[in-house]
Coordinates of C-alpha atoms in Angstrom, one line a residue:
Chain X
E1 CA 104.3 92.9 88.5
T2 CA 103.5 94.2 91.8
G3 CA 106.9 96.1 91.9
V4 CA 106.1 98.5 89.1
T5 CA 102.5 99.0 88.0
Q6 CA 101.2 100.8 84.9
T7 CA 97.7 102.1 84.0
P8 CA 96.0 101.8 81.7
R9 CA 97.3 98.6 80.1
H10 CA 95.7 99.5 76.8
L11 CA 94.7 102.9 75.3
V12 CA 93.2 103.9 72.1
M13 CA 93.1 107.5 71.4
G14 CA 92.4 110.0 68.5
M15 CA 95.0 112.5 67.4
T16 CA 93.1 115.4 69.0
N17 CA 92.8 113.7 72.5
K18 CA 94.6 114.4 75.7
K19 CA 95.4 111.4 77.9
S20 CA 97.9 110.5 80.5
L21 CA 99.8 107.2 81.4
K22 CA 100.5 106.4 85.0
C23 CA 103.3 104.5 86.6
E24 CA 103.8 103.7 90.2
Q25 CA 106.8 101.9 91.9
H26 CA 106.5 100.1 95.2
L27 CA 110.3 99.3 95.4
G28 CA 111.6 102.3 97.2
H29 CA 113.7 103.3 94.2
N30 CA 114.9 106.9 93.5
A31 CA 114.9 106.8 89.8
M32 CA 112.1 106.4 87.2
Y33 CA 112.2 106.1 83.4
W34 CA 109.8 106.2 80.4
Y35 CA 110.7 104.0 77.4
K36 CA 109.1 103.6 74.1
Q37 CA 109.0 100.1 72.4
S38 CA 108.1 100.0 68.8
A39 CA 107.9 96.8 66.7
K40 CA 111.4 95.5 65.6
K41 CA 113.1 98.5 67.2
P42 CA 115.2 98.7 70.4
L43 CA 113.7 100.2 73.5
E44 CA 114.2 104.0 73.3
L45 CA 114.7 105.9 76.4
M46 CA 112.3 109.0 76.5
F47 CA 112.7 110.5 80.0
V48 CA 114.6 110.0 83.1
Y49 CA 114.0 111.3 86.7
S50 CA 117.1 110.2 88.7
L51 CA 117.9 111.5 92.1
E52 CA 115.2 114.1 91.6
E53 CA 117.0 115.4 88.4
R54 CA 115.1 115.3 85.2
V55 CA 116.9 114.3 82.1
E56 CA 115.4 114.8 78.7
N57 CA 115.9 113.0 75.5
N58 CA 116.0 115.9 73.0
S59 CA 114.7 113.7 70.2
V60 CA 111.3 113.2 72.1
P61 CA 108.5 115.5 70.5
S62 CA 106.9 118.0 72.9
R63 CA 103.6 116.3 72.5
F64 CA 104.9 113.9 75.1
S65 CA 105.3 115.6 78.6
P66 CA 106.5 113.7 81.8
E67 CA 105.6 114.5 85.3
C68 CA 107.2 113.1 88.6
P69 CA 105.3 114.4 91.6
N70 CA 107.4 112.2 94.0
S71 CA 109.9 109.3 93.8
S72 CA 107.0 106.7 93.6
H73 CA 104.8 108.2 90.8
L74 CA 105.6 109.0 87.2
F75 CA 103.2 110.3 84.5
L76 CA 103.4 110.8 80.8
H77 CA 101.0 113.2 79.5
L78 CA 100.0 112.9 75.8
H79 CA 98.5 115.5 73.5
T80 CA 97.9 115.7 69.8
L81 CA 99.6 112.5 69.1
Q82 CA 100.5 110.9 65.6
P83 CA 99.7 107.5 64.4
E84 CA 103.4 106.7 64.4
D85 CA 103.3 107.2 68.2
S86 CA 101.5 103.8 68.5
A87 CA 103.7 101.6 70.7
L88 CA 104.2 100.0 74.0
Y89 CA 105.1 102.5 76.6
L90 CA 107.1 101.0 79.4
C91 CA 108.0 102.5 82.8
A92 CA 111.0 101.4 84.8
S93 CA 112.6 102.1 88.1
S94 CA 116.0 101.6 89.8
Q95 CA 117.9 102.6 92.9
D96 CA 120.6 104.9 91.6
R97 CA 123.7 106.1 93.5
T98 CA 125.9 109.1 92.7
G99 CA 129.1 108.1 91.1
G100 CA 130.9 104.7 91.4
F101 CA 130.4 101.4 89.6
R102 CA 126.8 100.9 88.6
T103 CA 125.0 97.6 88.6
D104 CA 121.6 98.7 89.6
T105 CA 119.0 96.7 87.9
Q106 CA 116.0 98.5 86.2
Y107 CA 112.7 97.0 87.0
F108 CA 110.0 97.2 84.4
G109 CA 106.3 97.6 84.4
P110 CA 104.1 95.7 82.2
G111 CA 103.6 98.6 79.8
T112 CA 100.8 100.5 78.2
R113 CA 99.9 99.4 74.7
L114 CA 98.9 102.7 73.0
T115 CA 97.1 103.0 69.7
V116 CA 96.7 106.4 68.0
L117 CA 94.0 106.5 65.3
Chain Q
K1 CA 128.0 104.9 67.9
N2 CA 126.8 102.7 70.8
Q3 CA 125.0 99.8 69.4
V4 CA 123.8 96.3 70.4
E5 CA 123.2 93.7 67.8
Q6 CA 121.5 90.4 68.3
S7 CA 121.1 87.2 66.3
P8 CA 119.0 85.5 65.2
Q9 CA 116.0 87.8 65.0
S10 CA 113.7 84.8 65.7
L11 CA 114.2 81.2 66.5
I12 CA 111.9 78.2 66.8
I13 CA 113.0 75.0 68.7
L14 CA 111.4 71.9 69.9
E15 CA 110.6 71.6 73.7
G16 CA 113.5 70.0 75.5
K17 CA 116.1 71.1 73.1
N18 CA 118.9 73.6 73.8
C19 CA 119.6 77.0 72.0
T20 CA 122.1 79.8 71.9
L21 CA 121.4 83.5 71.3
Q22 CA 124.0 85.8 70.3
C23 CA 124.7 89.5 71.2
N24 CA 127.5 91.8 69.8
Y25 CA 127.9 95.2 71.1
T26 CA 130.0 98.4 70.4
V27 CA 129.4 100.3 73.6
S28 CA 132.0 102.3 75.3
P29 CA 132.7 102.9 78.2
F30 CA 131.2 99.5 79.2
S31 CA 129.8 99.0 82.7
N32 CA 127.8 95.7 82.5
L33 CA 125.8 93.6 80.2
R34 CA 122.4 92.1 81.0
W35 CA 120.0 89.6 79.4
Y36 CA 116.3 90.3 79.9
K37 CA 113.4 88.1 79.0
Q38 CA 110.2 89.9 77.9
D39 CA 107.0 87.7 77.7
T40 CA 104.3 89.0 75.3
G41 CA 102.4 91.8 76.8
R42 CA 104.7 92.1 79.8
G43 CA 107.8 94.3 80.6
P44 CA 111.3 92.9 80.4
V45 CA 112.6 91.0 83.4
S46 CA 116.3 90.8 84.2
L47 CA 117.9 87.2 83.8
T48 CA 121.6 87.8 84.3
I49 CA 124.0 90.6 84.8
M50 CA 127.8 90.5 84.1
T51 CA 130.6 93.1 84.6
F52 CA 133.6 93.1 82.3
S53 CA 135.5 90.8 84.7
E54 CA 133.0 88.0 84.6
N55 CA 132.9 85.4 81.8
T56 CA 129.8 83.5 82.7
K57 CA 126.8 83.8 84.9
S58 CA 124.0 81.2 85.3
N59 CA 120.4 81.5 86.5
G60 CA 118.8 78.1 86.4
R61 CA 118.6 76.8 82.9
Y62 CA 119.9 80.1 81.5
T63 CA 123.7 80.6 81.1
A64 CA 125.2 83.8 79.9
T65 CA 128.7 84.3 78.7
L66 CA 130.8 87.4 78.1
D67 CA 133.8 87.9 76.1
A68 CA 134.9 91.5 76.8
D69 CA 137.8 91.4 74.2
T70 CA 135.6 90.5 71.3
K71 CA 132.6 92.4 72.8
Q72 CA 130.4 89.4 72.4
S73 CA 127.8 87.7 74.7
S74 CA 125.7 84.7 74.4
L75 CA 122.7 83.2 76.2
H76 CA 122.4 79.5 76.3
I77 CA 119.1 78.0 77.2
T78 CA 119.1 74.3 78.3
A79 CA 116.3 71.8 78.1
S80 CA 113.9 74.4 76.9
Q81 CA 110.3 74.7 78.1
L82 CA 107.2 76.2 76.5
S83 CA 107.4 79.0 79.1
D84 CA 110.7 80.0 77.6
S85 CA 108.7 81.3 74.5
A86 CA 109.6 85.1 74.7
S87 CA 111.8 87.8 73.5
Y88 CA 115.2 87.9 75.0
I89 CA 117.0 91.3 74.9
C90 CA 120.6 92.0 75.4
V91 CA 121.3 95.3 77.2
V92 CA 124.6 97.0 77.8
T93 CA 125.0 99.7 80.4
L94 CA 127.2 102.7 79.8
M95 CA 129.6 103.6 82.6
N96 CA 128.9 107.1 83.8
T97 CA 128.3 108.9 86.9
G98 CA 125.0 110.2 86.0
F99 CA 121.8 108.4 85.7
Q100 CA 121.9 104.8 84.1
K101 CA 122.1 104.8 80.4
L102 CA 121.2 101.5 78.9
V103 CA 121.7 100.4 75.2
F104 CA 119.2 97.8 74.1
G105 CA 119.3 95.2 71.3
T106 CA 116.3 94.6 69.2
G107 CA 115.8 91.2 70.8
T108 CA 115.6 87.5 69.7
R109 CA 112.1 86.2 69.5
L110 CA 112.1 82.6 70.7
L111 CA 109.3 80.2 70.1
V112 CA 109.4 76.8 71.9
S113 CA 107.3 74.2 70.2
P114 CA 105.7 71.2 71.7

């Protein structure tokens, strides 16, 4: 777990709260990702920062706001969440290269278990 | 639509027994297929990776196979141990020149019983 770390590991918040999830990668990678993992559903890609380009998933509500101040740190700012946002939020990183045949492995953090009351 | 389907959803086996997990995918264009292991409360960890030209790949007691023609993959676990209890997720990477786009299956939850 020392490759990609996430804090906090568990978070309980009310619908009117504002909180932030933090992710840090110690692998020297240049791409970072936020995923949402709900029970019995596939991992859902939320946001990508790759080669300093931000790629958004248009289906993610605006109450989720990512921030990537540098290639090692990634944040997910949360505000006015809904109970259905309760899930495991996973951060991942990889070493991406422009073009070519891609076999880069994504390394995942342990996740933040979020509960919205 | 790009999809990855896994079966069974869950499986219970006795310690020391073998098992095989299945993955069918409809992802195009295909780049590679990975099997990840996710322990409870942890993030997924990559077990194997196969490109379209590879039929099989082993990692200790884990052996993955790939049939690119039928778009099927399997993960065989030999001589199971209690520590193999986890979710196993099949993941297919789309071939593109932008960021990595992965298509995830819902996983097979394996319980190895003593």
